[in-house]
Amino acid sequence: MTSLTGTPFLAAAFIVALLAVLVPLFVWGRIGGPAVVRGAVRLAMVMVAQTSAIVAVFVAVNDQYGLYDNWGDLLGTESHVSAAPDLGADGTGGRNIADSPRVRQTFTPVTDDPDIGPELRRTHLTGELSGAEGEVYVWLPPQYDDPAYKNKDFPVVELLAGYPGSARDWWGNLDVQTQLKPMTEDGEAKPFILVSPRTTLLPGQDTGCVNQPGVVNADTWLSVDVRKMVTDNFRAQKSAAGWAVAGFSAGAHCAAKLALEHPDRFRAGIALSGYNDPGAEPSSVAAHDTRLRRETNPLWIIAHAKTPPLTSLYLTGEPADGYNDGLALQRAAKPPTSVTAVRTTGGHRVTTWKPLVPQAFRWLSGVLDGPVPSAPATGGSRTSGPPASAHLPGGAHGPGRPLATPSPSPVRAQASTEKVKP
């Protein structure tokens, strides 16, 4: 289906709105026929002009916030779930994922979306275990195709959008790839592989990143199927020590939930303006199920874990929009769980989250395992990124200062008193 985001569709919407205003100006006095006919034609032109103006505004807002990616998402007519079997408490259905057949995917450069391409590549994944399917975007760091890194496995960050939202939001709205690329080239951040899967799997409903037999296995889709696809197709870290999950809004809730629920799969979670109670999103599957609402609350997960999970969380937001929930998690956390809460200003919006990306990835560089890049020597130039068609071995930059990061060992839960103003 035609994408509802991107410059081409936005430009088309505004051109139609402009024509809907200009055409009546030229033909208003030239309309012939009886008075009733002239009145009906003029009324129709006014209605078309008003409707096209409303559509143009909607398209502009949708383009900025990435609410709906296509007509199926907007109209609630498209399901991305073919089956939702009961996969048990750990979401694997008793399978040994490491022994499962290799997932082989074809990736194509994103050439049809100038707002996010061309360094991104895209594939359509059918989750063998979860029964879910959808598009997955992948970005490889500049070091990936450098021969110096041909034997290195890279850390991975799974990026989750809010609800409603699109898998392209982190690229088109938060510009994560353009912000992170110079940081990896200058040695400010580790060379992360970035992956953003579709999170809107049900028509008109937020999955809450949960597994609910007969409805959706969103948890398994994100924490097992997508994860295995990445490790099977790229030189990516396989252990939890090299994996993190990040999200904003509803995706932030998912990031904290998944990191705490699956410390064997994710070592860290970044949550921008999230929430603990799944009921904060009325459209969530978990919000309408008493057990799911209770047991997928990150605060409940921390309190009822048999042993404190070995994972680190980085949570941001205003007091009533993520920060207070982050402080609650910080108070409940026990080593080796580590929680950092950062108070921000600016509201629940993309313009607040976008400038937080660099500091979040600096923090993450001190948590995840993976190769440490070197900054270019003085007077040197940055290495260009990988060609869009590349997706085989690569590596580092020349000599320079090493990445300076804090110790990756989460020693104790700690709340940051730092205030960030975007």
XYZ file of N, CA and C in Angstrom, residues 143 149 155 180 182-192 358 361-376 399-407:
123
model
N 31.894 0.983 10.631
C 32.964 0.003 10.825
C 32.624 -1.379 10.255
N 37.702 -4.942 10.949
C 36.683 -5.490 11.850
C 36.044 -6.759 11.295
N 27.528 -5.066 18.641
C 26.365 -4.975 19.525
C 25.148 -4.499 18.740
N 23.910 9.001 15.084
C 24.849 8.022 15.616
C 26.080 7.854 14.739
N 28.221 9.911 13.041
C 29.435 10.658 13.416
C 29.951 10.299 14.798
N 29.072 9.869 15.697
C 29.519 9.484 17.030
C 30.378 8.222 16.978
N 30.003 7.274 16.120
C 30.805 6.054 15.990
C 32.105 6.352 15.251
N 32.082 7.290 14.334
C 33.285 7.645 13.585
C 34.281 8.417 14.454
N 33.771 9.208 15.384
C 34.629 10.000 16.259
C 35.013 9.273 17.548
N 34.518 8.056 17.739
C 34.847 7.305 18.929
C 34.015 7.653 20.138
N 32.906 8.374 19.943
C 32.042 8.730 21.071
C 31.118 7.594 21.469
N 30.829 6.700 20.553
C 29.900 5.608 20.817
C 30.392 4.355 20.124
N 29.996 3.216 20.646
C 30.343 1.953 20.019
C 29.591 1.808 18.695
N 30.123 1.002 17.798
C 29.459 0.803 16.502
C 28.297 -0.182 16.638
N 27.113 0.350 16.866
C 25.931 -0.483 17.050
C 25.277 -0.816 15.712
N 21.823 11.125 21.399
C 23.273 11.013 21.604
C 23.655 10.601 23.023
N 22.931 6.925 23.792
C 23.849 5.972 23.182
C 25.256 6.070 23.779
N 25.612 7.220 24.304
C 26.874 7.296 25.054
C 26.771 6.417 26.301
N 25.645 6.530 26.990
C 25.422 5.693 28.172
C 25.468 4.217 27.787
N 24.789 3.873 26.707
C 24.702 2.485 26.282
C 26.074 1.924 25.905
N 26.959 2.772 25.403
C 28.296 2.338 25.016
C 29.098 1.841 26.216
N 28.725 2.296 27.400
C 29.397 1.837 28.598
C 28.765 0.612 29.217
N 27.698 0.120 28.591
C 26.965 -1.021 29.151
C 27.137 -2.276 28.306
N 27.024 -2.141 26.987
C 27.076 -3.315 26.116
C 28.501 -3.707 25.751
N 28.701 -4.999 25.541
C 29.960 -5.496 25.002
C 30.012 -5.181 23.516
N 31.221 -5.252 22.967
C 31.373 -5.027 21.541
C 32.658 -4.314 21.236
N 33.038 -4.253 19.958
C 34.286 -3.589 19.575
C 34.250 -2.109 19.912
N 35.398 -1.581 20.311
C 35.522 -0.163 20.645
C 36.145 0.556 19.466
N 35.444 1.533 18.886
C 35.996 2.244 17.735
C 37.051 3.239 18.166
N 37.865 3.666 17.222
C 38.859 4.706 17.470
C 38.468 5.948 16.711
N 38.747 7.099 17.317
C 38.470 8.360 16.630
C 39.532 8.577 15.569
N 39.223 9.315 14.498
C 40.219 9.610 13.477
C 41.377 10.382 14.087
N 44.113 4.649 13.785
C 44.440 4.867 15.183
C 43.888 6.171 15.685
N 43.650 6.240 16.955
C 43.117 7.449 17.569
C 42.783 7.167 19.010
N 42.100 8.104 19.657
C 41.790 7.921 21.059
C 40.699 6.878 21.228
N 40.789 6.035 22.250
C 39.757 5.029 22.467
C 38.489 5.642 23.013
N 37.418 4.912 22.866
C 36.130 5.348 23.405
C 36.201 5.406 24.917
N 35.852 6.551 25.481
C 35.850 6.697 26.931
C 34.448 6.459 27.439
N 34.258 5.384 28.170
C 32.936 5.046 28.676
C 33.037 4.582 30.105
N 31.929 4.664 30.850
C 31.936 4.157 32.215
C 32.003 2.647 32.235
N 32.245 2.118 33.411
C 32.318 0.667 33.569
C 31.014 0.022 33.154
